[in-house]
Short mmCIF file of C-alpha atoms in Angstrom, two decimals:
data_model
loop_
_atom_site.label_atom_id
_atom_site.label_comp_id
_atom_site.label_asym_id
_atom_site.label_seq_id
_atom_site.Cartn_x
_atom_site.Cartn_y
_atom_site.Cartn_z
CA UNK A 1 94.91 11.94 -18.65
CA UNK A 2 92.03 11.24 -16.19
CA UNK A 3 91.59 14.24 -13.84
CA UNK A 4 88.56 13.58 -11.35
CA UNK A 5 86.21 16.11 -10.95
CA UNK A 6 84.25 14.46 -7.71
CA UNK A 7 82.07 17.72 -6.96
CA UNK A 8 80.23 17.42 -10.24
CA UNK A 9 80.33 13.87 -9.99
CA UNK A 10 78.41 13.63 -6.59
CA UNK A 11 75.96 16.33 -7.91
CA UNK A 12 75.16 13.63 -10.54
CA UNK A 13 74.77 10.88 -8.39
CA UNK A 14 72.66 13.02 -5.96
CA UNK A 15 70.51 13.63 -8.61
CA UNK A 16 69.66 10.18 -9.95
CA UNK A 17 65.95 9.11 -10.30
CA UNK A 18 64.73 12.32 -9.05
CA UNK A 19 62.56 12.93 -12.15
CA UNK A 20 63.94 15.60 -13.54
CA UNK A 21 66.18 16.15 -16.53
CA UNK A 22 69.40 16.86 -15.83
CA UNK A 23 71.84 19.44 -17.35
CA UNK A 24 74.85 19.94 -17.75
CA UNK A 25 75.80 23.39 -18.43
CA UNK A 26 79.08 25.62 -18.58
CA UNK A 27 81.48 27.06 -21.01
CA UNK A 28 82.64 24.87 -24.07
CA UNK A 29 85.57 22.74 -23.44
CA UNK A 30 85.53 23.03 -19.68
CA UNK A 31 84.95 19.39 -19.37
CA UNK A 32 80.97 18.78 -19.47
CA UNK A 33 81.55 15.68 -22.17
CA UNK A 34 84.01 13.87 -20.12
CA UNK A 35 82.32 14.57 -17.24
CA UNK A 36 79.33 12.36 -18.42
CA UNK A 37 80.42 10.22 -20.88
CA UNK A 38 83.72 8.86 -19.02
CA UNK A 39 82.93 9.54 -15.31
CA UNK A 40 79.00 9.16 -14.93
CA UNK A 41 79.04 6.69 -17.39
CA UNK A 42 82.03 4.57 -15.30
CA UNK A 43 80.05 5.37 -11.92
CA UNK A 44 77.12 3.59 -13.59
CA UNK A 45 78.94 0.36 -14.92
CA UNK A 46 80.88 0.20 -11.37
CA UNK A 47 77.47 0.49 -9.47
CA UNK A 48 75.85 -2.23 -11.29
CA UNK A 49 74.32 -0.90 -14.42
CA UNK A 50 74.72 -3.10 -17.54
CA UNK A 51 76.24 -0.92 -20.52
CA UNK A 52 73.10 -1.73 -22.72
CA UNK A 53 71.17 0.06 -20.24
CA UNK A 54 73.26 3.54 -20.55
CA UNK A 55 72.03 5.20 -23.89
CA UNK A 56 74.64 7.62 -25.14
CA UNK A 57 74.56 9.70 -27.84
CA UNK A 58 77.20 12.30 -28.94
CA UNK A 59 75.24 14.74 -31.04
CA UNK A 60 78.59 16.95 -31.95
CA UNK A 61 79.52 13.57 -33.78
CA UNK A 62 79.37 14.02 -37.54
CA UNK A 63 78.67 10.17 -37.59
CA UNK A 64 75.49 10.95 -35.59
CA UNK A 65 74.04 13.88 -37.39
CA UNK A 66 71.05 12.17 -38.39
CA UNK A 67 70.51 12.01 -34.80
CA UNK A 68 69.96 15.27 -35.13
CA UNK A 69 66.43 15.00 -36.15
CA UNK A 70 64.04 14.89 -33.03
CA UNK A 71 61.81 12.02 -34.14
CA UNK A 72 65.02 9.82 -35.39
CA UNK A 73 66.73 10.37 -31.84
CA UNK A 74 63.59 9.21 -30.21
CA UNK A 75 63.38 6.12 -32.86
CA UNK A 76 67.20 5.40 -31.80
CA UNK A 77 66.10 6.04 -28.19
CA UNK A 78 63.33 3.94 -27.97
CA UNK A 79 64.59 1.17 -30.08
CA UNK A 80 67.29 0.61 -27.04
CA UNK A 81 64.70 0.45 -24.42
CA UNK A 82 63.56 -2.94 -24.51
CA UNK A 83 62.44 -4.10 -20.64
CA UNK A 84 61.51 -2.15 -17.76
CA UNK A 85 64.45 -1.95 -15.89
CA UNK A 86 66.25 1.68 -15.74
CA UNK A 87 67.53 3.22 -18.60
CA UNK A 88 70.16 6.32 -18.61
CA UNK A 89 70.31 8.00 -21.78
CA UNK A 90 73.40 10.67 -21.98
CA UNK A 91 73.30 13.01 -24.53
CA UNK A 92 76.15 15.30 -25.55
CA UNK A 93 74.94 18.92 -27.15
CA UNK A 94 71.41 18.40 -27.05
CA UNK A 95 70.70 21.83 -28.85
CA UNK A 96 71.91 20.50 -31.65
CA UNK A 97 68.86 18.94 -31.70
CA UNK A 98 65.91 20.68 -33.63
CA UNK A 99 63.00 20.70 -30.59
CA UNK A 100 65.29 19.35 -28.26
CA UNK A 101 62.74 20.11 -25.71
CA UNK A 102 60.05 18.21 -26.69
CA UNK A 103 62.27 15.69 -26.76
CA UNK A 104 63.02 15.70 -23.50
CA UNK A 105 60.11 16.47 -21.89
CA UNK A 106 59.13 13.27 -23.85
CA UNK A 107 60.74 10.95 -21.52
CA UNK A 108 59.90 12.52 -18.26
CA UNK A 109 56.82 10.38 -18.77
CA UNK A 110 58.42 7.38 -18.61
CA UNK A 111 59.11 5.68 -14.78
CA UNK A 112 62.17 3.85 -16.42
CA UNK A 113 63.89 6.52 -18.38
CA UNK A 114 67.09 8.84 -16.33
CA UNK A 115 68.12 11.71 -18.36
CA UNK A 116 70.89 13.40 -18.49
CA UNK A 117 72.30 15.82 -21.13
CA UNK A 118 74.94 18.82 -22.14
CA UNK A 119 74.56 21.93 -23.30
CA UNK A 120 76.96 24.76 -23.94
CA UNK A 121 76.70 27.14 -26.80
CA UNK A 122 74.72 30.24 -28.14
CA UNK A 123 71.31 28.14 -28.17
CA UNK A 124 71.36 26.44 -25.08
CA UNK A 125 72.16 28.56 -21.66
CA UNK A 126 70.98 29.07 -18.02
CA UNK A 127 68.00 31.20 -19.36
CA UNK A 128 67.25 28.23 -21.09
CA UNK A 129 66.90 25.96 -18.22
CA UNK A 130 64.69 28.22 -16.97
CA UNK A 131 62.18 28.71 -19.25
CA UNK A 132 61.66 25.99 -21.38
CA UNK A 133 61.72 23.31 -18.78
CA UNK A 134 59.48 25.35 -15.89
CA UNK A 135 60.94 23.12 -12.92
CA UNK A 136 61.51 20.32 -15.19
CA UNK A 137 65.01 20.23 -15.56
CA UNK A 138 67.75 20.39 -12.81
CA UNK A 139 71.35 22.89 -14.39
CA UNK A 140 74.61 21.08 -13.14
CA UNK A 141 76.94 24.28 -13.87
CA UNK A 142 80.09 22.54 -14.53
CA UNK A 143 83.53 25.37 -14.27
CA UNK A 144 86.74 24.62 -16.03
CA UNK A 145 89.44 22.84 -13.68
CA UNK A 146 89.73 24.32 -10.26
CA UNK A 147 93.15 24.67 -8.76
CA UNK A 148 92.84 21.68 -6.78
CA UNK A 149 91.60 19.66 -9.49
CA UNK A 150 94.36 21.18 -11.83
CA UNK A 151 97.15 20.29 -9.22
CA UNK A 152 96.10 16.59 -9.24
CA UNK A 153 97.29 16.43 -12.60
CA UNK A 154 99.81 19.14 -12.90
CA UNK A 155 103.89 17.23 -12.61
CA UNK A 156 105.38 20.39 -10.21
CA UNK A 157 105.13 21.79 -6.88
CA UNK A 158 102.32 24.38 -5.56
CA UNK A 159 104.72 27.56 -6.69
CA UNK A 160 105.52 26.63 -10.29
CA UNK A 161 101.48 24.96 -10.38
CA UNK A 162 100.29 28.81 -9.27
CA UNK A 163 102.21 30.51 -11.87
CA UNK A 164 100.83 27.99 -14.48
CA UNK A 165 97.48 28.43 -14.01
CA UNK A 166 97.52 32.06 -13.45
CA UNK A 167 98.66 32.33 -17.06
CA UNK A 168 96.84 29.47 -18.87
CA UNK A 169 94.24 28.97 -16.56
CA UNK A 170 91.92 25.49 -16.19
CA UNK A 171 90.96 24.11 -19.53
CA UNK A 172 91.43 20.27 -19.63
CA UNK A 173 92.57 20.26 -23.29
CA UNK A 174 95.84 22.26 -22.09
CA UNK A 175 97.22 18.99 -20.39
CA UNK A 176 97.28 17.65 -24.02
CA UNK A 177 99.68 20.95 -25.25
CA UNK A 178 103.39 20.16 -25.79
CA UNK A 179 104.35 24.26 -25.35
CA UNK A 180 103.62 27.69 -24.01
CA UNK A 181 103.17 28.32 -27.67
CA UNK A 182 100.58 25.54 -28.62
CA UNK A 183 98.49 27.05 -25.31
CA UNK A 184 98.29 30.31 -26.26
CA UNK A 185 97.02 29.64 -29.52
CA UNK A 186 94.74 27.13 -28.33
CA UNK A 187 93.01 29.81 -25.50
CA UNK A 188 92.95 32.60 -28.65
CA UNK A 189 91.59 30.26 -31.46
CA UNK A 190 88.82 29.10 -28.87
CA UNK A 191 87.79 32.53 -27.84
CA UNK A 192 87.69 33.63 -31.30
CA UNK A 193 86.36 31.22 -32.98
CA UNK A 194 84.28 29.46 -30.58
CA UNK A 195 82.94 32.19 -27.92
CA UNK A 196 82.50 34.96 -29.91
CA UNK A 197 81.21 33.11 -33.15
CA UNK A 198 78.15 31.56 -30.43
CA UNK A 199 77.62 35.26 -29.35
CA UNK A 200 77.34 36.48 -32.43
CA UNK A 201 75.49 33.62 -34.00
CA UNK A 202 72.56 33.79 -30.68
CA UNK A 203 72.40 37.49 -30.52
CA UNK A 204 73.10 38.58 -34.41
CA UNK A 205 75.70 41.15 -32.84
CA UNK A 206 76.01 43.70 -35.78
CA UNK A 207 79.11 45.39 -34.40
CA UNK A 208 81.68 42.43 -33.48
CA UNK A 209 84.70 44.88 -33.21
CA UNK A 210 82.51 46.33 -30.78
CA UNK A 211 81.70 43.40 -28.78
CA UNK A 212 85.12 42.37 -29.16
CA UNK A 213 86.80 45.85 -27.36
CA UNK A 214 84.36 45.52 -24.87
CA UNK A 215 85.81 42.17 -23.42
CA UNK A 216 89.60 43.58 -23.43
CA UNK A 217 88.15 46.34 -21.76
CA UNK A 218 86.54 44.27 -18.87
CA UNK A 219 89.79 41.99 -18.96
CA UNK A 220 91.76 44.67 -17.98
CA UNK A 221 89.77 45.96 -15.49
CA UNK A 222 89.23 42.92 -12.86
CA UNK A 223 89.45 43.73 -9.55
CA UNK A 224 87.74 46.93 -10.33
CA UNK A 225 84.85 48.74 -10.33
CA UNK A 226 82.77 49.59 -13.21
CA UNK A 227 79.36 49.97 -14.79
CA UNK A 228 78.11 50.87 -17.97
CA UNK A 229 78.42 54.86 -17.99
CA UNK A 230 82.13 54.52 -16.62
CA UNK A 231 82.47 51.77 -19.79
CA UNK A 232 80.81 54.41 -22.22
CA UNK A 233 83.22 57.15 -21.07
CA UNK A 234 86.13 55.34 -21.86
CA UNK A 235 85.15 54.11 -25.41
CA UNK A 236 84.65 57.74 -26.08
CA UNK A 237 88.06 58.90 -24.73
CA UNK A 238 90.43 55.54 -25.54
CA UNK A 239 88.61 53.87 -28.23
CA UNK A 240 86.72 57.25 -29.55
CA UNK A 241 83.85 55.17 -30.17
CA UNK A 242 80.16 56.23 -29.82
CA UNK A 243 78.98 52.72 -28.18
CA UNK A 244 76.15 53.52 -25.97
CA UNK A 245 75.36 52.64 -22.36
CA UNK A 246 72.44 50.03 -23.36
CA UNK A 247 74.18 48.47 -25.29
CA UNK A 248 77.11 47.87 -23.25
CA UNK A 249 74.42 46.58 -20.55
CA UNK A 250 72.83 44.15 -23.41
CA UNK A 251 76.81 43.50 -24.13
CA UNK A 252 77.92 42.57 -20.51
CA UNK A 253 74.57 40.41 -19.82
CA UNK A 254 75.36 38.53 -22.91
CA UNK A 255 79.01 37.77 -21.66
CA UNK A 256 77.22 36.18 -18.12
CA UNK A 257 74.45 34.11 -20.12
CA UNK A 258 77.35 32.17 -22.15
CA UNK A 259 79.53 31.74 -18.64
CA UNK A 260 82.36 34.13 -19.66
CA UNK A 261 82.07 36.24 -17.10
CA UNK A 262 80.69 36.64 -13.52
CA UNK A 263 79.45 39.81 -12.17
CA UNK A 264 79.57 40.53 -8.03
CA UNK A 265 77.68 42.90 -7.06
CA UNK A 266 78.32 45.57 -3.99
CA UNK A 267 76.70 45.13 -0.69
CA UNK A 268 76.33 47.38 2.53
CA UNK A 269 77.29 45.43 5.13
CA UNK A 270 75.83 47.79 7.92
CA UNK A 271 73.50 49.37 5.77
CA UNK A 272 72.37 45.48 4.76
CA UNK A 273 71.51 46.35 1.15
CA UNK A 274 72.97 46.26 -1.71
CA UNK A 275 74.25 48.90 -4.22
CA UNK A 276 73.40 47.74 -8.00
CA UNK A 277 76.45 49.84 -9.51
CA UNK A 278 79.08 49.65 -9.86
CA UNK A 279 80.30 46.22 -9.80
CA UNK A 280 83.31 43.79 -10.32
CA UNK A 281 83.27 41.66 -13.30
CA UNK A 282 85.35 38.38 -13.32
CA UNK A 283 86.37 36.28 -15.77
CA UNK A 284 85.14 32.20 -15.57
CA UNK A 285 88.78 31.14 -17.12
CA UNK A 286 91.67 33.24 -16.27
CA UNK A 287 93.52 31.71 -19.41
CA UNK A 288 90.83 33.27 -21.32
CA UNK A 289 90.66 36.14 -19.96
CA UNK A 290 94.78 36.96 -20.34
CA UNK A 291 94.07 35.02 -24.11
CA UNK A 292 91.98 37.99 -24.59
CA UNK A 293 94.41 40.82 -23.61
CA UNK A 294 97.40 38.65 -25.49
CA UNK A 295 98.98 37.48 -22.06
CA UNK A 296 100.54 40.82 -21.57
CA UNK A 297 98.85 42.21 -18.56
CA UNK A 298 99.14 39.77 -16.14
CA UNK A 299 98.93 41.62 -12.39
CA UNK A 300 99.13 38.65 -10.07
CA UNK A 301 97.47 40.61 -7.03
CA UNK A 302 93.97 40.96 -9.37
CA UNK A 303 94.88 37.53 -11.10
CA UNK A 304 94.22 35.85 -7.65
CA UNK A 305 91.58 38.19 -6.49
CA UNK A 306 89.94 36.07 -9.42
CA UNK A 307 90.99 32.90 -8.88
CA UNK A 308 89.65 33.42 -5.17
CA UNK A 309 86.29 34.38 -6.41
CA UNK A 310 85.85 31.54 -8.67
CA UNK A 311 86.72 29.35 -6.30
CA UNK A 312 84.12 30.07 -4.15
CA UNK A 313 81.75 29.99 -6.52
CA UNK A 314 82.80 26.60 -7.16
CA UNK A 315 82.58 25.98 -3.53
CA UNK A 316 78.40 27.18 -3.80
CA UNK A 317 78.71 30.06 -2.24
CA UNK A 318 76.69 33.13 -3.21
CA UNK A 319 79.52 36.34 -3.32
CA UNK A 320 79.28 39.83 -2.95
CA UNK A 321 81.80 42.61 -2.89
CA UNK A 322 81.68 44.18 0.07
CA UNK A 323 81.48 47.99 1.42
CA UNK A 324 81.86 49.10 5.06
CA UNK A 325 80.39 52.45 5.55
CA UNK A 326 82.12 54.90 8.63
CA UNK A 327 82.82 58.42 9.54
CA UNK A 328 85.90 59.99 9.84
CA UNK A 329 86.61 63.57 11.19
CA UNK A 330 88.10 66.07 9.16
CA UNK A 331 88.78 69.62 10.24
CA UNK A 332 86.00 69.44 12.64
CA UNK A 333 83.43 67.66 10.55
CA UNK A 334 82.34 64.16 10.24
CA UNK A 335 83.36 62.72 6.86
CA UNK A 336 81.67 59.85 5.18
CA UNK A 337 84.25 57.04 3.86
CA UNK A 338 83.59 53.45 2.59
CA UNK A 339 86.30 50.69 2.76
CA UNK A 340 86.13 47.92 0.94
CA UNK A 341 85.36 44.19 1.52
CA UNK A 342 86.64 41.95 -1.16
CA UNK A 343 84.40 38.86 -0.74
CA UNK A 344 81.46 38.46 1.19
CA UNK A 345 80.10 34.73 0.75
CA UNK A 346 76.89 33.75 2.31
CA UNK A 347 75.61 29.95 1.35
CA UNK A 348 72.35 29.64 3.31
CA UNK A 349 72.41 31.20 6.64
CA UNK A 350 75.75 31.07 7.05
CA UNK A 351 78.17 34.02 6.05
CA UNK A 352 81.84 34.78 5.72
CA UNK A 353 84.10 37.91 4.48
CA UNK A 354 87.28 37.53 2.76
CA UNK A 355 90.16 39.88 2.19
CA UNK A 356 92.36 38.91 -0.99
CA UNK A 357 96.39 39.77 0.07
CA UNK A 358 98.88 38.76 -2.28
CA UNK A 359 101.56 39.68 -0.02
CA UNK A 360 101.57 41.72 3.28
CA UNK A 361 105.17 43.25 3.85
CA UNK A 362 104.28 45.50 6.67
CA UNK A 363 102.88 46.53 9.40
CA UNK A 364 101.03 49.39 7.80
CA UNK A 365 99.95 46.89 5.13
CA UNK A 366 98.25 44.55 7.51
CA UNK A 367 96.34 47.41 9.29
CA UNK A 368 95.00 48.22 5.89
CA UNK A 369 93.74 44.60 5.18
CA UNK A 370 92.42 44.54 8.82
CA UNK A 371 90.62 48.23 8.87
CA UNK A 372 87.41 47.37 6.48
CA UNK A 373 87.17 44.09 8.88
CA UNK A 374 87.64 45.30 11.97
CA UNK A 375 84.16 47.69 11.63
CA UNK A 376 81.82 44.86 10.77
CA UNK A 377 79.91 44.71 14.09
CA UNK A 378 78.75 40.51 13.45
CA UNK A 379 80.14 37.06 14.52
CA UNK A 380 80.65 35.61 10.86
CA UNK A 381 84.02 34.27 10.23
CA UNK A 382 86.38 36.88 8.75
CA UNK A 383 89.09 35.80 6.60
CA UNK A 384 92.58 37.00 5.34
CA UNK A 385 94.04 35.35 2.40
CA UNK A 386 97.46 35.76 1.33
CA UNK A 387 100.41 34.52 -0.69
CA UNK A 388 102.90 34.94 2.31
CA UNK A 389 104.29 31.50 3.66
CA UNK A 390 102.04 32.10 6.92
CA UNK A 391 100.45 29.09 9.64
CA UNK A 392 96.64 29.41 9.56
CA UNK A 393 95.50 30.86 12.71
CA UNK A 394 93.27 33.49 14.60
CA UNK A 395 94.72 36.97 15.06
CA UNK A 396 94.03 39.36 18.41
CA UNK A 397 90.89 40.62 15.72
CA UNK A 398 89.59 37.51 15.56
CA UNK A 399 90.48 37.22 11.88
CA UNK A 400 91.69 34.22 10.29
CA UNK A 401 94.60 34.70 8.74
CA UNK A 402 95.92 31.47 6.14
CA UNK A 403 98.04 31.16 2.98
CA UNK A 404 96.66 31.00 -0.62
CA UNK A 405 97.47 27.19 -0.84
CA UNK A 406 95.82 26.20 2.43
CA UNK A 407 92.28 28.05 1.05
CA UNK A 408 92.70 26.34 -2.53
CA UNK A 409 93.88 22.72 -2.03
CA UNK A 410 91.44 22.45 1.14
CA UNK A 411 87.84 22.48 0.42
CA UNK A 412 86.53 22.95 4.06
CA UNK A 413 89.56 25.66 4.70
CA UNK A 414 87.22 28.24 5.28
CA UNK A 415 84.44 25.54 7.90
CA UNK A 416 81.52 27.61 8.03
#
């Protein structure tokens, strides 16, 4: 089945001939191999380049493991370049490759070379980019299927297409399942055996079981705050385990660096700083994430508080969680409260908040939505998003109220 996934694909071609290696990056199976080797690649031959002039090598191919060496990949490399013209050479797991960056850095030299490779597992991630290529390389953070994207291929309506994806989330490969059944295993076995045997492999984790409790822990717990010294309290009351708070910090930076998990931070809106803990954690898939907890706790109000988020991301935008600071009084005295902002997304200088509403029955229920953004004193855009068959429009607030489907199957819904 040939879903397009044109955001990635116009980052690519934005990116051609700009000297710089490019990378694909994201978590395994999300699509980074198809992205490049059937949609680059078929960008390329449609725009005039002659297939002897796109080098591709898949380096998770048993048949090329001998590729694997650095000097025969450049031998293979080289012996393909034979004129001047342009050459692309793809490459598909590049870590696999012993000195993979001297490879690469190899061929920035060369006026006629475009790279372009993936890389997705415990020794190859953002950190990576970073500091072995020093402005070198160029990360293309590829994110399993959006909604939109999963909806182009998905044989239902919007309702049935929600409920789908809320349980099994955005992994290509599901498309190819014949059952619930076959899905399920497929998100568990990958976790499992993919996921955690990377973590473990990168960061010699002595305690898996550890690890392991940690992640149902922060599954359960989206849409809510935490830190570290709330996490340790609860292993020592629930789990009656003796993890400490540094290593549940190492633990939770570990599950960002191999795109797991996302972490939004809390910001002061009138204050305009930001409050380091706690913070929200969500997860990148939500199929993984309800793989993780055995697809038993499934609340659809935090489920789509998550999809929201990562949709935004997708979308580029920077996102906070939000805090509105006010005073209340309360037998004569001036009380302190904060009220929370779900989303606030900022890409440049250009801002917007969200509120996440899965349904809003009443009255009372949309002056509870409204009260956190009713006190932000600024112009940005303020947005209500909820489940509720509603029109998009502009409320006597000023706030933008629109239904979930409108926001997710319309990239410029929010026009900022």
């Amino acid at each position: 089945m040939r879903i397009s996934r044109d955001l990635y694909l116009k980052r690519l071609i934005s990116s051609r001939h700009n000297g710089m290696i490019k990378i694909v990056t994201g978590v395994r199976r999300c699509g980074k191999s198809y992205l490049l080797f059937e949609l680059f690649c078929n960008y390329l031959e449609i725009s005039g380049v002659s297939r002897d002039h796109i080098v591709k090598v898949d380096l998770e191919d048993r048949h090329n493991k001998d590729l694997r060496n650095p000097d025969a990949l450049m031998a293979f490399i080289d012996s393909r370049i034979v004129d001047k013209n342009m050459y692309y050479v793809l490459l598909d797991e590049v870590q696999l490759v012993d000195e993979f960056e001297d490879v690469l850095n190899s061929y920035l030299k060369k006026s006629n070379v475009d790279i372009y490779v993936t890389g997705s597992n415990s020794r190859f991630l953002s950190r990576d980019v970073a500091t072995e290529f020093r402005g070198r390389g160029e990360e293309i953070k590829i994110s399993p299927l959006s909604f939109r994207e999963f909806m182009s291929a998905f044989a239902g309506d919007n309702a049935s297409g929600l409920a789908e994806y809320l349980t099994y989330g955005g992994m290509p490969k599901l498309f190819d399942m014949p059952d619930d059944s076959a899905k399920m295993d497929y998100l568990k076995n990958l976790f499992q055996k993919t996921y955690l045997s990377d973590i473990e492999e990168r960061y010699k984790i002595k305690n898996s079981d550890e690890l392991a409790e940690l992640i149902d822990v922060v599954a359960s717990s989206i849409g809510g705050f935490t830190n570290p010294s709330k996490l340790e309290n609860t292993f020592k009351s629930v789990k009656h385990s003796k993890i400490s708070q540094p290593t549940i910090k190492s633990y939770l930076e570990i599950l960002q660096d191999v795109f797991l998990v996302k972490k939004a931070i809390r910001y002061d809106i009138k204050g305009r700083r930001y409050i380091d803990t706690p913070a929200k954690f969500y997860f990148e898939d939500l199929g993984l994430r309800n793989a993780r907890l055995d697809f038993r706790q499934q609340e659809s109000t935090h489920l789509v508080e998550n999809l929201i988020y990562n949709e935004l991301c997708i979308r580029g935008f920077s996102v906070d969680v939000g805090v509105v600071t006010h005073f209340v009084k309360e037998f004569g005295k001036l009380v302190r409260k904060q009220l929370e902002v779900d989303f606030v997304c900022y890409k440049g200088s250009k801002r917007c908040y969200i509120q996440s509403a899965w349904h809003i029955p009443s009255e009372e229920k949309r002056r509870q939505e409204l009260n956190s953004l009713r006190r932000i004193d600024d112009s940005f855009l303020k947005f209500i998003i909820t489940n509720d068959p509603v029109k998009k429009h502009q409320d006597e607030n000023g706030v933008v109220v629109m239904n979930l489907f409108d926001f997710l199957l319309d990239e410029s819904s929010l026009h900022i």
